[in-house]
mmCIF file of C-alpha atoms in Angstrom:
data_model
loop_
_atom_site.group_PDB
_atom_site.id
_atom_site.type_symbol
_atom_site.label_atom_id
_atom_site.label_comp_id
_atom_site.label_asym_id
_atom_site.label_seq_id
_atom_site.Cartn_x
_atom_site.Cartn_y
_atom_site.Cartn_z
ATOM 1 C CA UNK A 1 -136.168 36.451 16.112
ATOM 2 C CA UNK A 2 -133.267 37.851 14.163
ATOM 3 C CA UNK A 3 -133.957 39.568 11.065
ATOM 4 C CA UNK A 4 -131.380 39.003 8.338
ATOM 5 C CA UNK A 5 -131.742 40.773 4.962
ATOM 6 C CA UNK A 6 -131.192 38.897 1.472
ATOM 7 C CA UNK A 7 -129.724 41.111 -0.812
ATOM 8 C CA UNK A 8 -126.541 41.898 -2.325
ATOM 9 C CA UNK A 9 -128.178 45.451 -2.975
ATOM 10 C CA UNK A 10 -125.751 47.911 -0.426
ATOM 11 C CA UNK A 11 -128.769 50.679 -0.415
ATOM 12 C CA UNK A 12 -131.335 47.978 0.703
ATOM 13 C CA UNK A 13 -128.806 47.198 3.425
ATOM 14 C CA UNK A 14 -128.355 50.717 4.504
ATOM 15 C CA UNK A 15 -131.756 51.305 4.841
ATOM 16 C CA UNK A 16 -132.758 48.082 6.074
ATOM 17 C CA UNK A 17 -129.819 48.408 8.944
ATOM 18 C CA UNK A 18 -130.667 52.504 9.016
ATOM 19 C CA UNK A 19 -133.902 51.184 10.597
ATOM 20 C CA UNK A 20 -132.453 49.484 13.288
ATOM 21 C CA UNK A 21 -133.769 46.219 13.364
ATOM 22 C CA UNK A 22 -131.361 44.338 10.805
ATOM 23 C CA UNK A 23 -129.092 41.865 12.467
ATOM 24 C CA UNK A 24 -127.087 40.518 9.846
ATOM 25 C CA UNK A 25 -127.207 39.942 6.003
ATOM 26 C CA UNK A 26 -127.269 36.636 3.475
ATOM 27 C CA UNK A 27 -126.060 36.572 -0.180
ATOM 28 C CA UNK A 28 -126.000 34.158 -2.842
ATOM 29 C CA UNK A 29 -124.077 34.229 -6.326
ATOM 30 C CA UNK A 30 -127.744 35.017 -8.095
ATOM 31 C CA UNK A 31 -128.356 38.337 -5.760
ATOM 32 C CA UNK A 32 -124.333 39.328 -6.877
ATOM 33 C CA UNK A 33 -125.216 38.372 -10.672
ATOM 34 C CA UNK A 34 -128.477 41.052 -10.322
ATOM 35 C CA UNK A 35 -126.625 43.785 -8.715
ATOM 36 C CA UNK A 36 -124.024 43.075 -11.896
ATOM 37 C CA UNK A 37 -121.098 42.320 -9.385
ATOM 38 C CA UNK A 38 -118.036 39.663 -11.562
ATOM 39 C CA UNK A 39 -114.657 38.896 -11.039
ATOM 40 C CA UNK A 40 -113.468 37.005 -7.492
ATOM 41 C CA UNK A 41 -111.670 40.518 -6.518
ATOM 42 C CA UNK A 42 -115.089 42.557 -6.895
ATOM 43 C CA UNK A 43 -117.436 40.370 -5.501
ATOM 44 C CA UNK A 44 -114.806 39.734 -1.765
ATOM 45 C CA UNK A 45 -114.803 43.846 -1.992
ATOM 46 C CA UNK A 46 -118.794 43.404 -2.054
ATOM 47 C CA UNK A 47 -118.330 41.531 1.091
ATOM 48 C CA UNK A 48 -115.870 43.957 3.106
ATOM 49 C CA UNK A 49 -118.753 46.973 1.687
ATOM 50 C CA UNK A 50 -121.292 45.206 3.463
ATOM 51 C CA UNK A 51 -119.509 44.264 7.027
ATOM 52 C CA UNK A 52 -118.613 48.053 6.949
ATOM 53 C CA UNK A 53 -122.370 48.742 6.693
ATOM 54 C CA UNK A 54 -123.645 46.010 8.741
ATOM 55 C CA UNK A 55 -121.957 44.889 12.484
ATOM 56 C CA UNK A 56 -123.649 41.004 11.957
ATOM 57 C CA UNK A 57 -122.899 38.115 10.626
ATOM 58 C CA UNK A 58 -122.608 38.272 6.889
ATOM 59 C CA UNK A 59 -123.452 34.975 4.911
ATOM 60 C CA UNK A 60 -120.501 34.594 1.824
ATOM 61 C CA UNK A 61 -121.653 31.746 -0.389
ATOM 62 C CA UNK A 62 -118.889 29.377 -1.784
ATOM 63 C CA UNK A 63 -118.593 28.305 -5.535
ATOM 64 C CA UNK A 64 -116.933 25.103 -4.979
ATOM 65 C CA UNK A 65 -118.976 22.298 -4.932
ATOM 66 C CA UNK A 66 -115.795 19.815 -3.855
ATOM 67 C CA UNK A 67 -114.622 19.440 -0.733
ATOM 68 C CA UNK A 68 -111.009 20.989 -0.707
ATOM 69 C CA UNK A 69 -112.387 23.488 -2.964
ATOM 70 C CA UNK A 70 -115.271 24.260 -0.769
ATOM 71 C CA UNK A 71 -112.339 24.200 2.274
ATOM 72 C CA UNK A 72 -110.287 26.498 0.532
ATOM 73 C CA UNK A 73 -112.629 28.858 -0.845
ATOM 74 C CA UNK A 74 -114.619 29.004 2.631
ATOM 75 C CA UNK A 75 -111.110 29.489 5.088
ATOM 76 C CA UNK A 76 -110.468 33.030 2.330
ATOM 77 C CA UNK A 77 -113.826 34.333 2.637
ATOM 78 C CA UNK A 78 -113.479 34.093 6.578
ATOM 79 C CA UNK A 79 -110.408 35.506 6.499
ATOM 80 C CA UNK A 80 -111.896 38.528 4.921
ATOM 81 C CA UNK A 81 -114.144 40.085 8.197
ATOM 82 C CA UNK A 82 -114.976 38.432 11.466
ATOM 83 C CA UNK A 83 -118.330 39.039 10.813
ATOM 84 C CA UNK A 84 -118.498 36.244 7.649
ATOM 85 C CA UNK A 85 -120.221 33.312 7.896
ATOM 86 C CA UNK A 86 -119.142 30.589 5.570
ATOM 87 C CA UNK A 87 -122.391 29.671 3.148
ATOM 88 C CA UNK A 88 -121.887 25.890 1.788
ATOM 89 C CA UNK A 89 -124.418 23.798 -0.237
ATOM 90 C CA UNK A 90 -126.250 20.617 1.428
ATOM 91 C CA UNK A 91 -123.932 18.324 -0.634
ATOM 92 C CA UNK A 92 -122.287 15.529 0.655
ATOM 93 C CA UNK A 93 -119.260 17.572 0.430
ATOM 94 C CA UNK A 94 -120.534 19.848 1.967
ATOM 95 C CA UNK A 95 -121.784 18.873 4.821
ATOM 96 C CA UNK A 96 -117.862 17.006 5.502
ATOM 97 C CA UNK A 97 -116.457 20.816 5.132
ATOM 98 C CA UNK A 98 -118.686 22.111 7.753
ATOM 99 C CA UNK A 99 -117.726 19.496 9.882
ATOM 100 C CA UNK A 100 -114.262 20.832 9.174
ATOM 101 C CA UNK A 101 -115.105 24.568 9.663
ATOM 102 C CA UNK A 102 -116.642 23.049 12.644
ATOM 103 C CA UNK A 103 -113.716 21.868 14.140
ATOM 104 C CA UNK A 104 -111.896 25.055 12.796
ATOM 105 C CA UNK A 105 -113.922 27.555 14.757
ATOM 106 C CA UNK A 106 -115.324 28.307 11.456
ATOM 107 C CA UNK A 107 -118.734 29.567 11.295
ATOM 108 C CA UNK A 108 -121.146 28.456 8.597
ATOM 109 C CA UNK A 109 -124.650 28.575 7.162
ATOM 110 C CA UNK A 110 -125.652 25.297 5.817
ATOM 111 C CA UNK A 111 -128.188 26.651 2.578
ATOM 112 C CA UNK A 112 -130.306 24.974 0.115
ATOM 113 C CA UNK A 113 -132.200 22.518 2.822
ATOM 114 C CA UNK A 114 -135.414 21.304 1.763
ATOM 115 C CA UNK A 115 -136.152 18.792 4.011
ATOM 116 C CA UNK A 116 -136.210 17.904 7.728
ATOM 117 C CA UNK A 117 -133.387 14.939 7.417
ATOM 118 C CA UNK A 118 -131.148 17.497 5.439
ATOM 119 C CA UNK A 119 -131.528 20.201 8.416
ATOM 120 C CA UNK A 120 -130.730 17.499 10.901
ATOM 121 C CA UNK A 121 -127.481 16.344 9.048
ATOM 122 C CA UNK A 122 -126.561 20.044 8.927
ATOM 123 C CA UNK A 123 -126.378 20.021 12.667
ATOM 124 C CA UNK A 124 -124.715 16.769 13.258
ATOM 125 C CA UNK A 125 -121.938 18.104 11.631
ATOM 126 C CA UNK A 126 -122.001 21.594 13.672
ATOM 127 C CA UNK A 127 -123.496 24.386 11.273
ATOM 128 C CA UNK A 128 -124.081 27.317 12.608
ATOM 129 C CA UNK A 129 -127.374 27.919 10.703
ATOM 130 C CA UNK A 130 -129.097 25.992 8.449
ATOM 131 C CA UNK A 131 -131.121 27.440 5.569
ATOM 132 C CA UNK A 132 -134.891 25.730 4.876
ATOM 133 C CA UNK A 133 -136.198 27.413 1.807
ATOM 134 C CA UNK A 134 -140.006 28.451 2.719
ATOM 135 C CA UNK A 135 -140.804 30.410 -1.049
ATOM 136 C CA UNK A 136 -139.223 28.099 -2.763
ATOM 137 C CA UNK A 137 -141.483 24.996 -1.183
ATOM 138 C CA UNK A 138 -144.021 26.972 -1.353
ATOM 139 C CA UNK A 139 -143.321 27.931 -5.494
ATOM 140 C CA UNK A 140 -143.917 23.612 -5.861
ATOM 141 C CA UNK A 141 -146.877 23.449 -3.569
ATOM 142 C CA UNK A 142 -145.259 22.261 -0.541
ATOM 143 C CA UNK A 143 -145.972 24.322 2.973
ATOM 144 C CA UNK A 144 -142.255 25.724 3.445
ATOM 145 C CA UNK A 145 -144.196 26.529 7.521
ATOM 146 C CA UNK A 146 -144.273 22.844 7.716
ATOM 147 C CA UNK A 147 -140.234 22.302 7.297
ATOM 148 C CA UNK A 148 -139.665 25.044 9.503
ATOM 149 C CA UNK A 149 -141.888 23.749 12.210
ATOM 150 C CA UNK A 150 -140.371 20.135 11.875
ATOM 151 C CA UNK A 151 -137.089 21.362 12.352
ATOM 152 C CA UNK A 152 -137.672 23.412 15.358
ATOM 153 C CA UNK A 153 -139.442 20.235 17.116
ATOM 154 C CA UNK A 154 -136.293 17.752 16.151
ATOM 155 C CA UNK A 155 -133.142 20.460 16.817
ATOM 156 C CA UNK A 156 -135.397 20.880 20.088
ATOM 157 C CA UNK A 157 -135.667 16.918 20.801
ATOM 158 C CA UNK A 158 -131.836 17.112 20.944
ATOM 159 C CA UNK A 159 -130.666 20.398 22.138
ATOM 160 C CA UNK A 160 -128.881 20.971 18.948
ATOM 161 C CA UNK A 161 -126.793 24.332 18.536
ATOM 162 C CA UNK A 162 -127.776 25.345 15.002
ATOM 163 C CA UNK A 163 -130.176 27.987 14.303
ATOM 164 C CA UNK A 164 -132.753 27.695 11.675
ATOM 165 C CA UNK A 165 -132.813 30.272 9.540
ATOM 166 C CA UNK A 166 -136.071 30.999 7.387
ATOM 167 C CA UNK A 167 -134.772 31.788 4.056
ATOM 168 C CA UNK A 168 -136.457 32.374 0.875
ATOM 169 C CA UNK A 169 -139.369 34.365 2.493
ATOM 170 C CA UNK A 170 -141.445 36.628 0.378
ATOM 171 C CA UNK A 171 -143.924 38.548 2.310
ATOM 172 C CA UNK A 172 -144.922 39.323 6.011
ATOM 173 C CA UNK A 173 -147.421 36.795 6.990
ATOM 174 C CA UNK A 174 -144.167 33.781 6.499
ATOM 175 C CA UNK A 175 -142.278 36.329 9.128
ATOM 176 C CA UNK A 176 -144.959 36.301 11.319
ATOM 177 C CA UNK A 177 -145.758 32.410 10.948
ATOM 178 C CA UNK A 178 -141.465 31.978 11.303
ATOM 179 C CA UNK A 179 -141.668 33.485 14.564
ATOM 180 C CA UNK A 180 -144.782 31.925 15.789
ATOM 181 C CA UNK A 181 -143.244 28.487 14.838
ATOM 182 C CA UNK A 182 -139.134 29.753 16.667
ATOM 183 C CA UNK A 183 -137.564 30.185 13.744
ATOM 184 C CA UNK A 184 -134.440 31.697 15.133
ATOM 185 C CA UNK A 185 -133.528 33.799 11.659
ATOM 186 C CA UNK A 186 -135.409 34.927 8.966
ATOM 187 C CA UNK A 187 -133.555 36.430 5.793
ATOM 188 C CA UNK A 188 -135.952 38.092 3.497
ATOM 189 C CA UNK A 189 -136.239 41.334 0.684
ATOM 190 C CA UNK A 190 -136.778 44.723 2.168
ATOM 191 C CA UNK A 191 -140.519 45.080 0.783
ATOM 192 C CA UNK A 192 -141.245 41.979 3.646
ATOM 193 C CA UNK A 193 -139.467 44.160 6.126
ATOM 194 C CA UNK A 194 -141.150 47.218 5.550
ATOM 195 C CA UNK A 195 -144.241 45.493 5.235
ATOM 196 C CA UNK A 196 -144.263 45.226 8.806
ATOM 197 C CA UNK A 197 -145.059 48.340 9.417
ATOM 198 C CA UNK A 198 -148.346 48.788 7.736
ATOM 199 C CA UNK A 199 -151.866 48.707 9.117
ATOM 200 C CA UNK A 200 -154.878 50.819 7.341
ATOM 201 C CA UNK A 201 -155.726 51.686 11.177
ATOM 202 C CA UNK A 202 -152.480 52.827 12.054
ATOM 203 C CA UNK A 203 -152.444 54.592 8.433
ATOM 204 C CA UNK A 204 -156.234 56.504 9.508
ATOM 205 C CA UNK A 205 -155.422 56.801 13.406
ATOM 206 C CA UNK A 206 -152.380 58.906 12.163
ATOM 207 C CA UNK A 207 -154.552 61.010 10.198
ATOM 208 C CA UNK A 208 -157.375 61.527 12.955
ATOM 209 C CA UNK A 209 -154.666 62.685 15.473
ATOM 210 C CA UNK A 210 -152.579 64.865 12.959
ATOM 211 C CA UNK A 211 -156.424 66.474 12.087
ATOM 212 C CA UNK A 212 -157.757 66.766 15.784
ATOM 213 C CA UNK A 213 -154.521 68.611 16.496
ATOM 214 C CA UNK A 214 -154.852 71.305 13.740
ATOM 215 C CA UNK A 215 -158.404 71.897 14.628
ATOM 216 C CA UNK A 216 -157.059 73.363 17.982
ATOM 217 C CA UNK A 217 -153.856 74.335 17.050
ATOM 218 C CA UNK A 218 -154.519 75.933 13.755
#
């Protein structure tokens, strides 16, 4: 599974790809607003900061909620880095733009999906990845595993293309449960990340060996 980090914070990135397991990184216009990033010119330099940081694919959100705006605004931001992937809403027009990225060469991430009929539109018009929302579903009561897991068995049915990329996750257990279920992605904070490498055993095994060692050692 690919692990994606969702942050517009360029530290987090650094020491998310510093570890060596990022592959790639997802925005939104709410992580830019919370880093206080405004203006079009400041948040495209955002972008280029974070393909110089990170050799994946970086997701660029569009503003545009119509069609040629959403074609317009999506053919600049992948003209900025190879590495961009073109993030469109699951609106109607947005599902006809990634068609046309589609046919473009254009690669896109299909975000906001909440449901499995959603995520299979998403594909019949080529995305690259779609976006379930696991915290979110999970926020109204709904299991955000079960989305995931009814994805996986349709795009599977009919050896669709498009990966599914958890999104929204919030802690380790919905990256472990992702990757039981073959999510392809997840895209998550750095405290789920880092969470991963935490165990009280691991924490006291540490200890024992670091002690047994100065016993003979001095």
């Amino acid at each position: 599974m690919k692990f994606f980090i969702d942050t517009a914070n360029l530290a987090e990135i650094k020491e998310a790809n510093d570890l060596g397991v990022l592959d790639g990184v997802t925005t939104n216009p709410s992580l830019m607003a919370k880093e206080g990033i405004s203006g079009q010119e400041n948040i495209l330099n955002h972008y280029k900061a974070i393909c110089e940081i990170v050799d994946g694919p970086i997701s660029a959100e569009v503003i545009s909620t119509d069609y040629e705006g959403i074609i317009k605004e999506g053919e600049h931001l992948a003209s900025l880095h190879p590495n961009i992937i073109v993030k469109v809403p699951m609106i109607k027009d947005g599902i006809k733009a990634i068609k046309y990225f589609t046919d473009k060469g254009i690669r896109t991430n299909c975000t906001l999906v909440f449901s499995a009929g959603q995520a299979l539109l998403a594909a019949k018009a080529g995305a690259t990845y779609v976006s379930p929302f696991v915290g979110r579903l999970d926020d109204i009561s709904v299991d955000g595993l079960d989305l995931i897991a009814q994805i996986r068995l349709i795009y599977d049915n009919y050896g669709f293309t498009t990966q599914i990329l958890a999104a929204s996750v919030r802690h380790p257990m919905h990256i472990i449960k992702c990757a039981e279920i073959g999510s392809d992605v997840m895209t998550g904070p750095l405290s789920a990340i880092t969470a991963l490498l935490k165990h009280p055993l691991t924490d006291s095994g540490l200890e024992k060996f670091l002690a047994d060692y100065k016993k003979v050692n001095g």
